[in-house]
mmCIF file with all atom_site columns, C-alpha atoms in Angstrom:
data_model
loop_
_atom_site.group_PDB
_atom_site.id
_atom_site.type_symbol
_atom_site.label_atom_id
_atom_site.label_alt_id
_atom_site.label_comp_id
_atom_site.label_asym_id
_atom_site.label_entity_id
_atom_site.label_seq_id
_atom_site.pdbx_PDB_ins_code
_atom_site.Cartn_x
_atom_site.Cartn_y
_atom_site.Cartn_z
_atom_site.occupancy
_atom_site.B_iso_or_equiv
_atom_site.pdbx_formal_charge
_atom_site.auth_seq_id
_atom_site.auth_comp_id
_atom_site.auth_asym_id
_atom_site.auth_atom_id
_atom_site.pdbx_PDB_model_num
ATOM 1   C CA . MET G 1 1   ? -1.872  7.087  -74.751  1.00 46.00 ? 1   MET G CA 1
ATOM 2   C CA . THR G 1 2   ? -4.424  7.346  -72.007  1.00 52.00 ? 2   THR G CA 1
ATOM 3   C CA . SER G 1 3   ? -7.635  5.501  -72.455  1.00 61.00 ? 3   SER G CA 1
ATOM 4   C CA . VAL G 1 4   ? -11.018 7.335  -72.224  1.00 61.00 ? 4   VAL G CA 1
ATOM 5   C CA . PRO G 1 5   ? -13.380 6.138  -69.430  1.00 65.00 ? 5   PRO G CA 1
ATOM 6   C CA . ASP G 1 6   ? -16.534 4.200  -70.351  1.00 66.00 ? 6   ASP G CA 1
ATOM 7   C CA . PRO G 1 7   ? -19.136 6.701  -71.339  1.00 60.00 ? 7   PRO G CA 1
ATOM 8   C CA . LYS G 1 8   ? -21.485 4.847  -68.944  1.00 61.00 ? 8   LYS G CA 1
ATOM 9   C CA . THR G 1 9   ? -19.373 6.227  -66.069  1.00 66.00 ? 9   THR G CA 1
ATOM 10  C CA . TRP G 1 10  ? -19.420 9.926  -67.263  1.00 64.00 ? 10  TRP G CA 1
ATOM 11  C CA . ALA G 1 11  ? -21.294 12.258 -64.983  1.00 66.00 ? 11  ALA G CA 1
ATOM 12  C CA . THR G 1 12  ? -22.782 13.889 -68.038  1.00 71.00 ? 12  THR G CA 1
ATOM 13  C CA . GLY G 1 13  ? -23.153 10.726 -70.082  1.00 70.00 ? 13  GLY G CA 1
ATOM 14  C CA . ASP G 1 14  ? -27.007 10.883 -69.825  1.00 79.00 ? 14  ASP G CA 1
ATOM 15  C CA . ASP G 1 15  ? -27.162 14.408 -70.981  1.00 85.00 ? 15  ASP G CA 1
ATOM 16  C CA . LYS G 1 16  ? -28.365 15.340 -74.487  1.00 87.00 ? 16  LYS G CA 1
ATOM 17  C CA . ILE G 1 17  ? -26.068 14.721 -77.454  1.00 87.00 ? 17  ILE G CA 1
ATOM 18  C CA . THR G 1 18  ? -23.742 17.840 -78.150  1.00 87.00 ? 18  THR G CA 1
ATOM 19  C CA . ASP G 1 19  ? -24.013 19.793 -81.517  1.00 86.00 ? 19  ASP G CA 1
ATOM 20  C CA . ARG G 1 20  ? -20.433 18.652 -82.272  1.00 85.00 ? 20  ARG G CA 1
ATOM 21  C CA . GLN G 1 21  ? -21.190 15.013 -81.605  1.00 86.00 ? 21  GLN G CA 1
ATOM 22  C CA . LYS G 1 22  ? -24.269 15.207 -83.778  1.00 86.00 ? 22  LYS G CA 1
ATOM 23  C CA . ALA G 1 23  ? -22.452 16.829 -86.732  1.00 85.00 ? 23  ALA G CA 1
ATOM 24  C CA . PHE G 1 24  ? -19.576 14.303 -86.405  1.00 84.00 ? 24  PHE G CA 1
ATOM 25  C CA . ILE G 1 25  ? -22.025 11.364 -86.392  1.00 84.00 ? 25  ILE G CA 1
ATOM 26  C CA . GLU G 1 26  ? -23.779 12.794 -89.412  1.00 84.00 ? 26  GLU G CA 1
ATOM 27  C CA . THR G 1 27  ? -20.436 13.093 -91.201  1.00 82.00 ? 27  THR G CA 1
ATOM 28  C CA . LEU G 1 28  ? -19.427 9.510  -90.237  1.00 83.00 ? 28  LEU G CA 1
ATOM 29  C CA . SER G 1 29  ? -22.879 8.251  -91.166  1.00 82.00 ? 29  SER G CA 1
ATOM 30  C CA . SER G 1 30  ? -22.738 9.586  -94.618  1.00 79.00 ? 30  SER G CA 1
ATOM 31  C CA . SER G 1 31  ? -19.316 8.131  -95.166  1.00 77.00 ? 31  SER G CA 1
ATOM 32  C CA . THR G 1 32  ? -20.306 4.705  -94.014  1.00 77.00 ? 32  THR G CA 1
ATOM 33  C CA . GLY G 1 33  ? -23.775 4.705  -95.612  1.00 81.00 ? 33  GLY G CA 1
ATOM 34  C CA . GLU G 1 34  ? -25.445 3.904  -92.313  1.00 83.00 ? 34  GLU G CA 1
ATOM 35  C CA . GLU G 1 35  ? -28.428 5.969  -91.071  1.00 86.00 ? 35  GLU G CA 1
ATOM 36  C CA . VAL G 1 36  ? -28.161 6.988  -87.422  1.00 85.00 ? 36  VAL G CA 1
ATOM 37  C CA . ASP G 1 37  ? -30.833 8.369  -85.112  1.00 87.00 ? 37  ASP G CA 1
ATOM 38  C CA . THR G 1 38  ? -29.239 11.322 -83.351  1.00 87.00 ? 38  THR G CA 1
ATOM 39  C CA . ASN G 1 39  ? -31.834 11.612 -80.596  1.00 89.00 ? 39  ASN G CA 1
ATOM 40  C CA . ILE G 1 40  ? -29.432 10.021 -78.177  1.00 89.00 ? 40  ILE G CA 1
ATOM 41  C CA . SER G 1 41  ? -27.386 10.818 -74.963  1.00 87.00 ? 41  SER G CA 1
ATOM 42  C CA . LYS G 1 42  ? -23.715 12.083 -75.011  1.00 84.00 ? 42  LYS G CA 1
ATOM 43  C CA . GLY G 1 43  ? -22.591 8.502  -73.912  1.00 83.00 ? 43  GLY G CA 1
ATOM 44  C CA . GLU G 1 44  ? -24.564 6.773  -76.522  1.00 87.00 ? 44  GLU G CA 1
ATOM 45  C CA . ALA G 1 45  ? -23.220 9.172  -79.106  1.00 84.00 ? 45  ALA G CA 1
ATOM 46  C CA . SER G 1 46  ? -19.572 8.617  -77.981  1.00 84.00 ? 46  SER G CA 1
ATOM 47  C CA . ARG G 1 47  ? -20.186 4.817  -78.510  1.00 85.00 ? 47  ARG G CA 1
ATOM 48  C CA . LYS G 1 48  ? -21.896 5.411  -81.784  1.00 85.00 ? 48  LYS G CA 1
ATOM 49  C CA . ILE G 1 49  ? -18.992 7.631  -82.954  1.00 84.00 ? 49  ILE G CA 1
ATOM 50  C CA . ASP G 1 50  ? -16.436 4.860  -82.036  1.00 82.00 ? 50  ASP G CA 1
ATOM 51  C CA . GLU G 1 51  ? -18.659 2.249  -83.870  1.00 84.00 ? 51  GLU G CA 1
ATOM 52  C CA . LEU G 1 52  ? -18.816 4.265  -87.115  1.00 81.00 ? 52  LEU G CA 1
ATOM 53  C CA . LYS G 1 53  ? -15.183 5.141  -87.126  1.00 79.00 ? 53  LYS G CA 1
ATOM 54  C CA . ASN G 1 54  ? -14.269 1.506  -86.782  1.00 76.00 ? 54  ASN G CA 1
ATOM 55  C CA . LYS G 1 55  ? -16.724 0.564  -89.386  1.00 74.00 ? 55  LYS G CA 1
ATOM 56  C CA . GLY G 1 56  ? -15.400 3.162  -91.777  1.00 63.00 ? 56  GLY G CA 1
ATOM 57  C CA . PHE G 1 57  ? -11.944 1.784  -91.279  1.00 53.00 ? 57  PHE G CA 1
ATOM 58  C CA . ASN G 1 58  ? -12.884 -1.760 -91.688  1.00 54.00 ? 58  ASN G CA 1
ATOM 59  C CA . ASN G 1 59  ? -14.600 -0.849 -94.968  1.00 52.00 ? 59  ASN G CA 1
ATOM 60  C CA . GLN G 1 60  ? -11.541 0.893  -96.477  1.00 48.00 ? 60  GLN G CA 1
ATOM 61  C CA . GLN G 1 61  ? -9.249  -0.636 -99.080  1.00 43.00 ? 61  GLN G CA 1
ATOM 62  C CA . PRO G 1 62  ? -5.878  -1.918 -98.103  1.00 41.00 ? 62  PRO G CA 1
ATOM 63  C CA . ALA G 1 63  ? -3.403  0.832  -97.552  1.00 40.00 ? 63  ALA G CA 1
ATOM 64  C CA . GLU G 1 64  ? -1.431  0.122  -100.717 1.00 40.00 ? 64  GLU G CA 1
ATOM 65  C CA . THR G 1 65  ? -4.628  0.634  -102.975 1.00 39.00 ? 65  THR G CA 1
ATOM 66  C CA . THR G 1 66  ? -6.122  3.461  -100.999 1.00 40.00 ? 66  THR G CA 1
ATOM 67  C CA . SER G 1 67  ? -6.036  6.796  -102.785 1.00 42.00 ? 67  SER G CA 1
ATOM 68  C CA . SER G 1 68  ? -4.656  9.941  -101.135 1.00 43.00 ? 68  SER G CA 1
ATOM 69  C CA . ALA G 1 69  ? -8.111  11.375 -101.197 1.00 43.00 ? 69  ALA G CA 1
ATOM 70  C CA . ALA G 1 70  ? -9.250  8.729  -98.626  1.00 43.00 ? 70  ALA G CA 1
ATOM 71  C CA . ALA G 1 71  ? -6.676  9.995  -96.168  1.00 48.00 ? 71  ALA G CA 1
ATOM 72  C CA . LYS G 1 72  ? -8.069  13.535 -96.202  1.00 53.00 ? 72  LYS G CA 1
ATOM 73  C CA . PRO G 1 73  ? -9.874  14.850 -93.124  1.00 54.00 ? 73  PRO G CA 1
ATOM 74  C CA . LEU G 1 74  ? -13.643 14.135 -92.938  1.00 56.00 ? 74  LEU G CA 1
ATOM 75  C CA . GLN G 1 75  ? -14.368 17.779 -92.758  1.00 59.00 ? 75  GLN G CA 1
ATOM 76  C CA . ASP G 1 76  ? -12.920 20.798 -94.412  1.00 63.00 ? 76  ASP G CA 1
ATOM 77  C CA . PRO G 1 77  ? -10.566 22.337 -91.818  1.00 59.00 ? 77  PRO G CA 1
ATOM 78  C CA . LYS G 1 78  ? -11.931 25.832 -92.766  1.00 60.00 ? 78  LYS G CA 1
ATOM 79  C CA . GLN G 1 79  ? -15.309 24.597 -91.333  1.00 65.00 ? 79  GLN G CA 1
ATOM 80  C CA . TRP G 1 80  ? -13.877 23.532 -87.889  1.00 63.00 ? 80  TRP G CA 1
ATOM 81  C CA . THR G 1 81  ? -15.389 25.553 -85.053  1.00 62.00 ? 81  THR G CA 1
ATOM 82  C CA . THR G 1 82  ? -11.827 25.575 -83.409  1.00 69.00 ? 82  THR G CA 1
ATOM 83  C CA . GLY G 1 83  ? -9.970  26.147 -86.742  1.00 65.00 ? 83  GLY G CA 1
ATOM 84  C CA . ASP G 1 84  ? -8.942  29.720 -85.736  1.00 75.00 ? 84  ASP G CA 1
ATOM 85  C CA . GLU G 1 85  ? -7.315  28.525 -82.501  1.00 82.00 ? 85  GLU G CA 1
ATOM 86  C CA . PRO G 1 86  ? -3.459  28.106 -82.363  1.00 84.00 ? 86  PRO G CA 1
ATOM 87  C CA . HIS G 1 87  ? -2.118  24.812 -83.694  1.00 84.00 ? 87  HIS G CA 1
ATOM 88  C CA . THR G 1 88  ? -1.773  21.889 -81.223  1.00 86.00 ? 88  THR G CA 1
ATOM 89  C CA . GLU G 1 89  ? 1.538   20.535 -79.957  1.00 87.00 ? 89  GLU G CA 1
ATOM 90  C CA . ARG G 1 90  ? 0.803   17.234 -81.847  1.00 87.00 ? 90  ARG G CA 1
ATOM 91  C CA . GLN G 1 91  ? 0.349   19.166 -85.133  1.00 87.00 ? 91  GLN G CA 1
ATOM 92  C CA . GLU G 1 92  ? 3.654   21.088 -84.537  1.00 87.00 ? 92  GLU G CA 1
ATOM 93  C CA . ARG G 1 93  ? 5.640   17.870 -83.846  1.00 87.00 ? 93  ARG G CA 1
ATOM 94  C CA . PHE G 1 94  ? 4.227   16.179 -87.013  1.00 86.00 ? 94  PHE G CA 1
ATOM 95  C CA . LEU G 1 95  ? 4.930   19.254 -89.095  1.00 86.00 ? 95  LEU G CA 1
ATOM 96  C CA . LYS G 1 96  ? 8.507   19.347 -87.972  1.00 86.00 ? 96  LYS G CA 1
ATOM 97  C CA . VAL G 1 97  ? 8.985   15.749 -88.948  1.00 86.00 ? 97  VAL G CA 1
ATOM 98  C CA . LEU G 1 98  ? 7.288   16.485 -92.438  1.00 87.00 ? 98  LEU G CA 1
ATOM 99  C CA . GLU G 1 99  ? 9.382   19.592 -92.806  1.00 85.00 ? 99  GLU G CA 1
ATOM 100 C CA . ARG G 1 100 ? 12.546  17.572 -92.301  1.00 86.00 ? 100 ARG G CA 1
ATOM 101 C CA . ASP G 1 101 ? 11.378  14.892 -94.745  1.00 86.00 ? 101 ASP G CA 1
ATOM 102 C CA . ALA G 1 102 ? 10.355  17.366 -97.391  1.00 86.00 ? 102 ALA G CA 1
ATOM 103 C CA . GLY G 1 103 ? 13.347  19.639 -96.919  1.00 88.00 ? 103 GLY G CA 1
ATOM 104 C CA . GLU G 1 104 ? 11.038  22.661 -96.377  1.00 84.00 ? 104 GLU G CA 1
ATOM 105 C CA . LYS G 1 105 ? 10.530  25.239 -93.579  1.00 81.00 ? 105 LYS G CA 1
ATOM 106 C CA . VAL G 1 106 ? 6.810   25.722 -92.618  1.00 69.00 ? 106 VAL G CA 1
ATOM 107 C CA . GLY G 1 107 ? 6.987   28.360 -89.944  1.00 75.00 ? 107 GLY G CA 1
ATOM 108 C CA . VAL G 1 108 ? 4.602   26.451 -87.788  1.00 75.00 ? 108 VAL G CA 1
ATOM 109 C CA . GLU G 1 109 ? 4.786   28.938 -84.931  1.00 77.00 ? 109 GLU G CA 1
ATOM 110 C CA . ARG G 1 110 ? 2.142   31.190 -86.462  1.00 81.00 ? 110 ARG G CA 1
ATOM 111 C CA . LEU G 1 111 ? -0.304  28.574 -87.912  1.00 84.00 ? 111 LEU G CA 1
ATOM 112 C CA . THR G 1 112 ? -3.878  28.047 -86.718  1.00 85.00 ? 112 THR G CA 1
ATOM 113 C CA . LYS G 1 113 ? -5.263  24.481 -86.296  1.00 83.00 ? 113 LYS G CA 1
ATOM 114 C CA . SER G 1 114 ? -6.921  24.559 -89.783  1.00 82.00 ? 114 SER G CA 1
ATOM 115 C CA . GLU G 1 115 ? -3.774  26.020 -91.514  1.00 85.00 ? 115 GLU G CA 1
ATOM 116 C CA . ALA G 1 116 ? -1.603  23.434 -89.766  1.00 84.00 ? 116 ALA G CA 1
ATOM 117 C CA . SER G 1 117 ? -3.937  20.564 -90.943  1.00 84.00 ? 117 SER G CA 1
ATOM 118 C CA . GLN G 1 118 ? -3.957  21.780 -94.483  1.00 84.00 ? 118 GLN G CA 1
ATOM 119 C CA . ARG G 1 119 ? -0.156  22.162 -94.459  1.00 86.00 ? 119 ARG G CA 1
ATOM 120 C CA . ILE G 1 120 ? 0.139   18.606 -92.954  1.00 86.00 ? 120 ILE G CA 1
ATOM 121 C CA . GLU G 1 121 ? -1.896  17.238 -95.840  1.00 86.00 ? 121 GLU G CA 1
ATOM 122 C CA . GLU G 1 122 ? 0.224   19.080 -98.448  1.00 87.00 ? 122 GLU G CA 1
ATOM 123 C CA . LEU G 1 123 ? 3.443   17.813 -96.925  1.00 87.00 ? 123 LEU G CA 1
ATOM 124 C CA . LYS G 1 124 ? 2.113   14.287 -96.526  1.00 86.00 ? 124 LYS G CA 1
ATOM 125 C CA . GLU G 1 125 ? 1.340   14.219 -100.273 1.00 87.00 ? 125 GLU G CA 1
ATOM 126 C CA . LYS G 1 126 ? 4.751   15.604 -101.120 1.00 85.00 ? 126 LYS G CA 1
ATOM 127 C CA . THR G 1 127 ? 6.646   13.087 -98.906  1.00 84.00 ? 127 THR G CA 1
ATOM 128 C CA . GLY G 1 128 ? 4.371   10.095 -99.490  1.00 83.00 ? 128 GLY G CA 1
ATOM 129 C CA . ARG G 1 129 ? 3.731   9.829  -95.671  1.00 77.00 ? 129 ARG G CA 1
ATOM 130 C CA . SER G 1 130 ? 0.470   8.771  -94.135  1.00 65.00 ? 130 SER G CA 1
#
């Protein structure tokens, strides 16, 4: 896995926060119970997203007591702005593993990102994988 450069070094790090960053911060903020001022730069938003994601993971129950609902995506895949785009290679690889484990054929070749995400969640539940 490649590491992301420090947002302080980004050429656009001082630009205004993007709409996607703002929406993601608001989602994370509501799940962690922390209020966040979104009048920040792209770089600050990136750091805040990382902080909130880590905070959310640290506040979760241990894996053996976590419900399957806690593993669901933070946002409904149907609401993704890129949900109608073709699935990613990573989704395809994971679906093929889940297909094998579940003994099912998905037909991943024609799925959109949101359809692939929904199918992944269904197969994860069926196979007990996380």
